[in-house]
Coordinates of C-alpha atoms and ligand atoms in Angstrom, one line a residue:
X1 CA -7.0 -37.3 -14.2
X2 CA -5.1 -39.4 -11.7
X3 CA -1.9 -38.3 -10.0
X4 CA 0.4 -40.4 -7.7
X5 CA 3.1 -39.2 -5.4
X6 CA 5.3 -42.2 -5.1
X7 CA 8.0 -43.4 -2.6
X8 CA 7.7 -40.6 -0.2
X9 CA 7.3 -40.5 3.6
X10 CA 3.9 -39.1 4.6
X11 CA 4.0 -36.8 7.6
X12 CA 0.9 -35.6 9.3
X13 CA 0.3 -34.0 12.7
X14 CA 0.3 -37.6 14.1
X15 CA 2.0 -40.1 11.8
X16 CA 5.1 -40.6 9.8
X17 CA 5.1 -43.5 7.4
X18 CA 6.2 -44.5 3.9
X19 CA 3.3 -44.6 1.4
X20 CA 2.2 -43.6 -2.1
X21 CA -0.6 -40.9 -2.2
X22 CA -3.1 -41.3 -5.0
X23 CA -5.2 -38.3 -6.2
X24 CA -8.2 -38.1 -8.4
X25 CA -10.3 -35.0 -9.2
X26 CA -8.3 -32.9 -6.8
X27 CA -9.0 -35.2 -3.8
X28 CA -6.8 -37.9 -2.1
X29 CA -8.4 -41.2 -3.0
X30 CA -5.9 -43.7 -1.6
X31 CA -2.8 -43.9 0.6
X32 CA -1.2 -47.2 -0.2
X33 CA 1.8 -49.3 0.8
X34 CA 4.6 -48.7 -1.7
X35 CA 4.4 -51.3 -4.4
X36 CA 0.9 -52.3 -3.3
X37 CA -1.1 -50.4 -5.8
X38 CA -0.7 -51.4 -9.5
X39 CA -3.0 -48.7 -10.8
X40 CA -1.6 -46.4 -13.4
X41 CA -1.5 -42.6 -13.2
X42 CA -1.5 -39.7 -15.6
X43 CA 1.1 -37.8 -13.5
X44 CA 3.7 -39.5 -11.4
X45 CA 5.7 -37.5 -8.9
X46 CA 8.7 -39.2 -7.4
X47 CA 9.1 -38.3 -3.7
X48 CA 12.0 -40.7 -2.9
X49 CA 13.9 -39.3 0.1
X50 CA 11.3 -36.6 0.6
X51 CA 8.3 -35.9 2.8
X52 CA 4.7 -35.7 1.7
X53 CA 2.9 -33.3 3.9
X54 CA -0.3 -31.2 3.9
X55 CA 0.3 -27.8 2.3
X56 CA 0.7 -24.9 4.7
X57 CA -2.4 -23.0 5.9
X58 CA -1.7 -19.4 6.7
X59 CA -4.5 -18.1 8.8
X60 CA -3.3 -14.5 9.0
X61 CA -2.5 -12.5 5.8
X62 CA -3.2 -8.9 4.7
X63 CA -3.2 -8.8 0.9
X64 CA -4.1 -5.6 -0.9
X65 CA -4.9 -3.9 2.4
X66 CA -5.1 -0.2 2.9
X67 CA -3.3 0.8 6.0
X68 CA -1.3 3.7 7.4
X69 CA -1.9 5.9 4.3
X70 CA -0.7 3.2 1.9
X71 CA -1.6 -0.3 0.7
X72 CA 0.2 -3.6 1.5
X73 CA 2.4 -4.2 -1.5
X74 CA 1.2 -7.8 -2.4
X75 CA -2.2 -8.2 -3.9
X76 CA -4.1 -11.5 -4.2
X77 CA -2.1 -12.5 -7.3
X78 CA 1.4 -11.8 -6.1
X79 CA 0.8 -12.7 -2.5
X80 CA -0.8 -16.1 -3.2
X81 CA 1.8 -17.0 -5.8
X82 CA 4.5 -16.3 -3.3
X83 CA 2.6 -18.4 -0.7
X84 CA 2.5 -21.3 -3.2
X85 CA 6.2 -21.1 -3.8
X86 CA 6.8 -21.4 -0.1
X87 CA 4.5 -24.4 0.3
X88 CA 1.4 -22.7 1.6
X89 CA -1.8 -23.9 -0.2
X90 CA -4.5 -22.0 1.7
X91 CA -4.7 -18.6 3.3
X92 CA -7.3 -16.9 5.4
X93 CA -7.1 -13.1 4.7
X94 CA -8.9 -10.3 6.4
X95 CA -11.8 -8.4 4.9
X96 CA -12.5 -5.0 6.6
X97 CA -15.8 -3.4 7.6
X98 CA -15.7 0.4 7.0
X99 CA -17.2 2.2 10.0
X100 CA -20.8 3.1 9.3
X101 CA -21.1 0.5 6.6
X102 CA -22.4 -3.1 6.5
X103 CA -20.1 -6.1 7.0
X104 CA -21.3 -7.4 3.7
X105 CA -20.0 -4.4 1.8
X106 CA -16.5 -4.9 3.2
X107 CA -16.7 -8.6 2.4
X108 CA -17.8 -7.9 -1.2
X109 CA -14.9 -5.5 -1.6
X110 CA -12.4 -8.2 -0.6
X111 CA -14.1 -10.8 -2.8
X112 CA -13.6 -8.5 -5.7
X113 CA -9.9 -8.0 -4.8
X114 CA -9.4 -11.8 -4.8
X115 CA -11.7 -13.0 -7.6
X116 CA -9.8 -14.5 -10.5
X117 CA -6.4 -13.7 -9.0
X118 CA -5.5 -16.3 -6.4
X119 CA -3.0 -19.1 -7.0
X120 CA -4.3 -21.1 -4.0
X121 CA -7.5 -21.4 -2.1
X122 CA -8.5 -18.6 0.3
X123 CA -11.0 -17.7 2.9
X124 CA -11.8 -14.5 4.8
X125 CA -12.0 -13.4 8.4
X126 CA -14.1 -10.3 8.9
X127 CA -12.5 -7.4 10.6
X128 CA -15.4 -5.9 12.5
X129 CA -14.8 -2.2 13.3
X130 CA -18.3 -1.0 14.1
X131 CA -20.2 -3.2 16.5
X132 CA -23.8 -2.2 16.6
X133 CA -27.3 -3.8 16.4
X134 CA -27.1 -4.2 12.7
X135 CA -23.5 -5.6 12.7
X136 CA -24.3 -8.1 15.4
X137 CA -27.3 -9.3 13.4
X138 CA -25.3 -9.5 10.2
X139 CA -22.6 -11.7 11.7
X140 CA -25.0 -14.6 11.4
X141 CA -25.4 -14.2 7.7
X142 CA -21.6 -14.1 7.2
X143 CA -21.2 -17.3 9.1
X144 CA -23.8 -19.0 6.8
X145 CA -21.7 -17.9 3.9
X146 CA -18.5 -19.5 5.3
X147 CA -17.0 -16.4 6.9
X148 CA -17.0 -17.9 10.4
X149 CA -14.4 -15.7 12.2
X150 CA -14.4 -12.1 13.2
X151 CA -11.4 -10.0 14.1
X152 CA -11.6 -7.2 16.6
X153 CA -8.9 -4.7 17.6
X154 CA -8.1 -3.3 21.0
X155 CA -5.4 -1.2 19.2
X156 CA -5.6 1.6 16.7
X157 CA -8.1 3.9 18.4
X158 CA -10.2 5.8 15.8
X159 CA -9.3 3.4 13.0
X160 CA -10.0 -0.2 13.9
X161 CA -10.5 0.0 17.6
X162 CA -13.4 -1.5 19.5
X163 CA -14.2 -0.8 23.1
X164 CA -14.8 -3.6 25.7
X165 CA -18.6 -3.3 25.4
X166 CA -18.4 -3.8 21.7
X167 CA -16.0 -6.7 22.0
X168 CA -18.3 -8.4 24.6
X169 CA -21.3 -8.0 22.3
X170 CA -19.5 -9.4 19.3
X171 CA -18.3 -12.3 21.5
X172 CA -21.8 -13.1 22.7
X173 CA -23.1 -13.2 19.2
X174 CA -20.1 -15.4 18.1
X175 CA -21.0 -17.8 20.8
X176 CA -24.6 -18.1 19.6
X177 CA -23.7 -18.6 15.9
X178 CA -20.6 -20.8 16.1
X179 CA -18.3 -17.9 15.2
X180 CA -14.8 -17.4 16.4
X181 CA -13.4 -14.1 17.7
X182 CA -9.8 -13.3 16.7
X183 CA -8.3 -10.6 18.9
X184 CA -5.6 -8.1 18.3
X185 CA -4.8 -7.8 22.0
X186 CA -2.9 -4.6 22.9
X187 CA -4.0 -1.6 24.9
X188 CA -4.1 0.8 22.0
X189 CA -5.5 3.7 24.1
X190 CA -2.4 3.7 26.4
X191 CA 0.0 3.0 23.6
X192 CA -1.3 6.1 21.7
X193 CA -0.4 8.2 24.7
X194 CA 3.1 6.7 24.9
X195 CA 3.6 7.3 21.1
X196 CA 2.5 10.9 21.4
X197 CA 4.9 11.5 24.3
X198 CA 7.8 9.9 22.5
X199 CA 7.3 11.9 19.4
X200 CA 6.9 15.1 21.4
X201 CA 10.3 14.3 23.1
X202 CA 11.9 14.0 19.7
X203 CA 12.3 10.2 19.8
X204 CA 11.7 9.4 16.2
X205 CA 13.9 6.3 15.3
X206 CA 12.3 3.0 14.4
X207 CA 13.2 1.4 17.8
X208 CA 10.7 3.7 19.5
X209 CA 7.9 1.7 17.8
X210 CA 8.8 -1.1 20.2
X211 CA 9.6 1.1 23.2
X212 CA 6.2 2.7 23.0
X213 CA 4.4 -0.7 22.9
X214 CA 5.7 -2.4 26.0
X215 CA 4.9 -6.1 26.6
X216 CA 2.6 -5.2 29.5
X217 CA 0.3 -3.4 26.9
X218 CA 0.0 -6.7 25.1
X219 CA -0.3 -8.8 28.3
X220 CA -3.0 -6.5 29.6
X221 CA -4.9 -6.7 26.3
X222 CA -4.5 -10.5 26.2
X223 CA -5.8 -10.8 29.7
X224 CA -8.8 -8.5 29.0
X225 CA -9.6 -10.4 25.8
X226 CA -9.6 -13.7 27.7
X227 CA -11.7 -12.2 30.5
X228 CA -14.3 -10.9 28.1
X229 CA -14.4 -14.2 26.3
X230 CA -15.0 -16.0 29.6
X231 CA -17.8 -13.5 30.4
X232 CA -19.4 -14.2 27.0
X233 CA -18.8 -18.0 27.3
X234 CA -17.1 -18.2 24.0
X235 CA -13.7 -19.3 22.5
X236 CA -11.2 -16.6 21.7
X237 CA -8.1 -16.7 19.4
X238 CA -5.3 -14.3 20.2
X239 CA -3.5 -13.3 17.0
X240 CA 0.2 -12.6 16.6
X241 CA 1.2 -13.1 20.2
X242 CA 4.7 -11.8 20.8
X243 CA 5.3 -11.2 24.5
X244 CA 6.2 -13.7 27.1
X245 CA 3.9 -12.0 29.6
X246 CA 1.0 -12.3 27.2
X247 CA 1.7 -15.9 26.8
X248 CA 1.5 -16.3 30.6
X249 CA -2.1 -15.1 30.4
X250 CA -3.0 -17.6 27.7
X251 CA -1.4 -20.4 29.8
X252 CA -3.4 -19.3 32.8
X253 CA -6.6 -19.4 30.9
X254 CA -5.9 -22.7 29.2
X255 CA -4.9 -24.2 32.6
X256 CA -8.3 -23.0 33.9
X257 CA -9.9 -25.0 31.1
X258 CA -11.0 -22.1 29.0
X259 CA -11.2 -22.4 25.2
X260 CA -8.3 -20.0 24.6
X261 CA -6.1 -20.2 21.6
X262 CA -3.1 -18.2 20.3
X263 CA -0.8 -17.9 17.4
X264 CA 2.7 -16.5 17.1
X265 CA 4.5 -15.5 13.9
X266 CA 8.0 -16.3 12.5
X267 CA 9.2 -12.7 12.9
X268 CA 8.8 -13.1 16.7
X269 CA 10.7 -16.4 16.7
X270 CA 13.5 -15.2 14.4
X271 CA 13.8 -11.4 14.8
X272 CA 14.1 -9.3 17.9
X273 CA 14.4 -5.8 19.2
X274 CA 18.0 -5.7 18.1
X275 CA 16.8 -5.6 14.5
X276 CA 15.0 -2.3 15.2
X277 CA 18.3 -0.8 16.3
X278 CA 20.0 -1.6 13.0
X279 CA 21.9 1.5 11.6
X280 CA 20.1 4.3 9.8
X281 CA 16.5 3.6 8.8
X282 CA 17.0 -0.1 8.3
X283 CA 15.1 -0.9 11.6
X284 CA 11.9 0.2 9.7
X285 CA 12.0 -3.2 7.9
X286 CA 11.2 -4.8 11.3
X287 CA 8.4 -2.5 12.3
X288 CA 5.3 -4.6 12.8
X289 CA 2.6 -4.8 15.5
X290 CA 2.9 -6.1 18.2
X291 CA 6.6 -5.0 18.0
X292 CA 9.8 -6.9 18.2
X293 CA 10.6 -8.1 21.7
X294 CA 14.0 -8.8 23.5
X295 CA 15.7 -11.8 21.9
X296 CA 15.5 -14.0 25.0
X297 CA 11.7 -14.0 24.6
X298 CA 12.0 -16.2 21.5
X299 CA 12.7 -19.2 23.7
X300 CA 9.5 -18.6 25.6
X301 CA 7.5 -18.7 22.4
X302 CA 9.3 -21.9 21.3
X303 CA 8.4 -23.5 24.6
X304 CA 4.8 -22.4 24.1
X305 CA 4.8 -24.0 20.6
X306 CA 6.2 -27.2 22.0
X307 CA 3.7 -27.5 24.9
X308 CA 0.7 -26.4 22.8
X309 CA 0.1 -23.2 24.8
X310 CA 0.6 -21.7 21.3
X311 CA -1.3 -23.7 18.7
X312 CA -0.5 -22.0 15.4
X313 CA 2.3 -20.1 13.6
X314 CA 0.9 -17.8 10.9
X315 CA 2.6 -15.0 9.2
X316 CA 0.7 -11.7 9.6
X317 CA 2.1 -11.1 6.1
X318 CA 1.6 -7.4 5.6
X319 CA 4.4 -6.2 3.3
X320 CA 5.4 -2.6 2.7
X321 CA 8.3 -1.6 0.5
X322 CA 11.1 0.5 2.0
X323 CA 10.9 2.8 -1.0
X324 CA 7.7 4.9 -1.0
X325 CA 6.1 3.1 1.9
X326 CA 8.3 2.5 5.0
X327 CA 9.9 5.8 4.0
X328 CA 6.7 7.6 5.0
X329 CA 8.1 7.2 8.6
X330 CA 11.6 8.6 7.8
X331 CA 11.0 11.5 10.2
X332 CA 8.9 9.6 12.8
X333 CA 8.5 6.0 13.7
X334 CA 4.8 6.6 14.2
X335 CA 4.3 7.0 10.5
X336 CA 6.1 3.8 9.4
X337 CA 3.5 1.4 8.0
X338 CA 3.3 -1.5 10.4
X339 CA 3.9 -4.9 8.8
X340 CA 6.5 -7.3 7.4
X341 CA 6.6 -9.8 4.5
X342 CA 6.5 -13.5 5.4
X343 CA 3.8 -15.4 3.4
X344 CA 6.5 -17.3 1.5
X345 CA 9.2 -18.0 4.1
X346 CA 7.2 -19.5 7.0
X347 CA 7.8 -23.1 6.3
X348 CA 11.4 -22.6 5.4
X349 CA 12.1 -20.8 8.7
X350 CA 10.2 -23.2 10.9
X351 CA 11.7 -26.3 9.3
X352 CA 15.2 -24.9 9.4
X353 CA 15.0 -23.2 12.8
X354 CA 12.4 -25.5 14.4
X355 CA 12.6 -29.0 13.1
X356 CA 16.3 -29.1 12.2
X357 CA 17.4 -27.6 15.5
X358 CA 15.3 -30.1 17.5
X359 CA 12.9 -27.5 18.9
X360 CA 9.9 -29.2 17.4
X361 CA 9.2 -32.5 15.7
X362 CA 8.2 -32.9 12.1
X363 CA 4.7 -33.8 13.2
X364 CA 4.5 -30.7 15.3
X365 CA 5.7 -28.7 12.4
X366 CA 2.8 -30.0 10.3
X367 CA 0.4 -29.4 13.2
X368 CA 1.3 -25.7 13.9
X369 CA 1.5 -24.7 10.2
X370 CA -1.4 -26.7 8.8
X371 CA -3.5 -29.0 10.9
X372 CA -4.2 -26.7 13.9
X373 CA -5.2 -23.7 11.8
X374 CA -7.4 -25.9 9.6
X375 CA -9.2 -27.1 12.8
X376 CA -9.5 -23.8 14.5
X377 CA -10.6 -22.0 11.3
X378 CA -13.1 -24.6 10.1
X379 CA -11.2 -26.0 7.2
X380 CA -10.6 -29.5 8.6
X381 CA -10.7 -32.3 7.5
X382 CA -11.1 -31.0 4.0
X383 CA -7.7 -29.3 4.4
X384 CA -4.8 -29.6 6.9
X385 CA -4.0 -33.3 6.7
X386 CA -3.1 -36.1 4.4
X387 CA -6.2 -38.4 4.4
X388 CA -8.5 -40.1 2.0
X389 CA -11.2 -37.7 1.1
X390 CA -9.2 -34.6 1.9
X391 CA -8.3 -32.0 -0.8
X392 CA -5.0 -32.9 -2.4
X393 CA -3.3 -29.7 -1.1
X394 CA 0.1 -31.3 -0.7
X395 CA 3.7 -30.5 -0.6
X396 CA 6.6 -32.7 -1.5
X397 CA 9.3 -31.5 0.9
X398 CA 13.0 -31.9 0.5
X399 CA 14.2 -31.5 4.1
X400 CA 17.9 -31.2 3.1
X401 CA 17.9 -28.8 0.2
X402 CA 19.7 -25.7 1.1
X403 CA 18.8 -22.3 -0.3
X404 CA 19.4 -18.6 0.5
X405 CA 16.6 -16.3 1.4
X406 CA 16.9 -13.2 -0.6
X407 CA 14.6 -10.4 -1.9
X408 CA 16.0 -11.2 -5.4
X409 CA 14.8 -14.8 -5.5
X410 CA 11.7 -14.7 -3.3
X411 CA 8.4 -13.9 -5.0
X412 CA 6.8 -11.5 -2.6
X413 CA 6.3 -8.1 -4.1
X414 CA 8.4 -6.1 -1.7
X415 CA 11.8 -4.6 -2.0
X416 CA 13.6 -6.2 0.9
X417 CA 13.7 -9.4 2.9
X418 CA 14.0 -9.3 6.7
X419 CA 16.1 -12.5 6.3
X420 CA 18.3 -11.3 3.4
X421 CA 21.2 -13.7 3.0
X422 CA 20.1 -16.3 5.5
X423 CA 20.8 -19.9 4.5
X424 CA 18.1 -22.4 5.2
X425 CA 17.5 -26.1 4.6
X426 CA 14.1 -27.3 3.5
X427 CA 12.3 -26.7 0.3
X428 CA 9.0 -27.7 -1.4
X429 CA 10.0 -29.4 -4.6
X430 CA 6.3 -29.9 -5.6
X431 CA 3.3 -27.9 -4.4
X432 CA -0.2 -29.3 -5.3
X433 CA -3.3 -27.3 -5.0
X434 CA -6.4 -29.6 -5.2
X435 CA -4.3 -32.1 -7.0
X436 CA -2.8 -29.7 -9.6
X437 CA 1.0 -29.2 -9.5
X438 CA 1.3 -25.4 -9.2
X439 CA 5.0 -25.2 -8.3
X440 CA 7.6 -27.7 -9.4
X441 CA 11.3 -27.2 -8.4
X442 CA 10.7 -23.5 -8.1
X443 CA 8.9 -23.1 -11.4
X444 CA 5.3 -21.8 -11.2
X445 CA 3.0 -23.9 -13.3
X446 CA -0.4 -22.5 -12.2
X447 CA -2.3 -19.5 -13.3
X448 CA -4.1 -16.6 -11.6
X449 CA -7.6 -17.7 -10.6
X450 CA -6.7 -21.4 -9.8
X451 CA -7.4 -20.6 -6.2
X452 CA -11.0 -20.5 -5.0
X453 CA -12.9 -19.0 -2.1
X454 CA -13.4 -21.6 0.6
X455 CA -16.4 -21.6 2.8
X456 CA -15.3 -22.4 6.3
X457 CA -17.3 -24.4 9.0
X458 CA -18.5 -23.0 12.3
X459 CA -16.1 -23.4 15.2
X460 CA -16.1 -26.8 16.9
X461 CA -13.1 -27.8 18.9
Ligands
ZN501 ZN1 -2.5 -8.8 11.1

């Protein structure tokens, strides 16, 4: 089976050039001057006037995840199908260790959730909630099985929280086995006090979710995560960075030559605290953690993306419906499930609001949505670029096609869109997963189970 994408402009994190891309058995086998190759193909995709780019890699999703007394509304079938529509061809989701149980048990649970359901390839990070002798030992066996990153929480005391000693131990072990620690960096102990005080004072509206999680709580957590990583002598990856002051800490560490990395998410680039103040209970749509920040902070994050102080944009896709889920917090912001949908809209938003506005180049767009996460999470060079020998996880991108973001037309299983009615330009006319066209002009051609678990390599940057 041979496929060719003809007459397009290939865009990688480095290069932009016109070429045909030839695919056999799911892998890119040739990138040729247009008109050069006379070989015949079983499938020909015409990419005239369009860009051929590596499919998106979303390193931060929560599908079918129990949280806050409910479960995120997309499972591995609906969530990965939505991702594919939006031009994302790999995700790294989070398996969770239950306190008192083995890492492996949590990982098996997530394998079972995903098995036979995914539209695109997927890997797992391991959320490590119980750092003890056994867990630390077991981390090595997970790395051998391609689960090479571990997420720790400084937030959510009593649920996901780890203390500094536990974090340090996990970091030391990660250093020795080539693992990467991903950190939710917020001072959850202090935040819980602020939340209790706000609730006691009768402050129950959604905006208090942000007001009880000040940016200093994120900056302090970020600084502490970086300090612990320095003590352990290991790289660290700060997830979903939202606050300018937290970014300053990352800049300081990187300037000192430390292997510090950080991602932000579209909701922090395109939404703000103002959305939490929407009338009635609508602000609940924008409750995620870390919370929405003042609008002017968006420019700090864009600057970070331009200058590589931030290396990645992933979604933290964690959708909850307004009906029956976000509603749980009708009487108190503290009970609103934390999370927003985004797995499908990341490339649209970043192309329209990033590339088209001149904030980032096309190449940087590819880098922050695909190449960098592939490198950081051990998927490169198999994924994350357009190169001979790489998986043919590709998108044919129409940079001019306009469409309207709406809950009615998007594929995520959630009853609202935070961007309802927003017009954007940029659309994947073809999405290929290992050479197979899974989405063509908005029509899904794949089937559940096309996507496979991907073993990731140890950290090496
Ligand atoms: Zn998350």
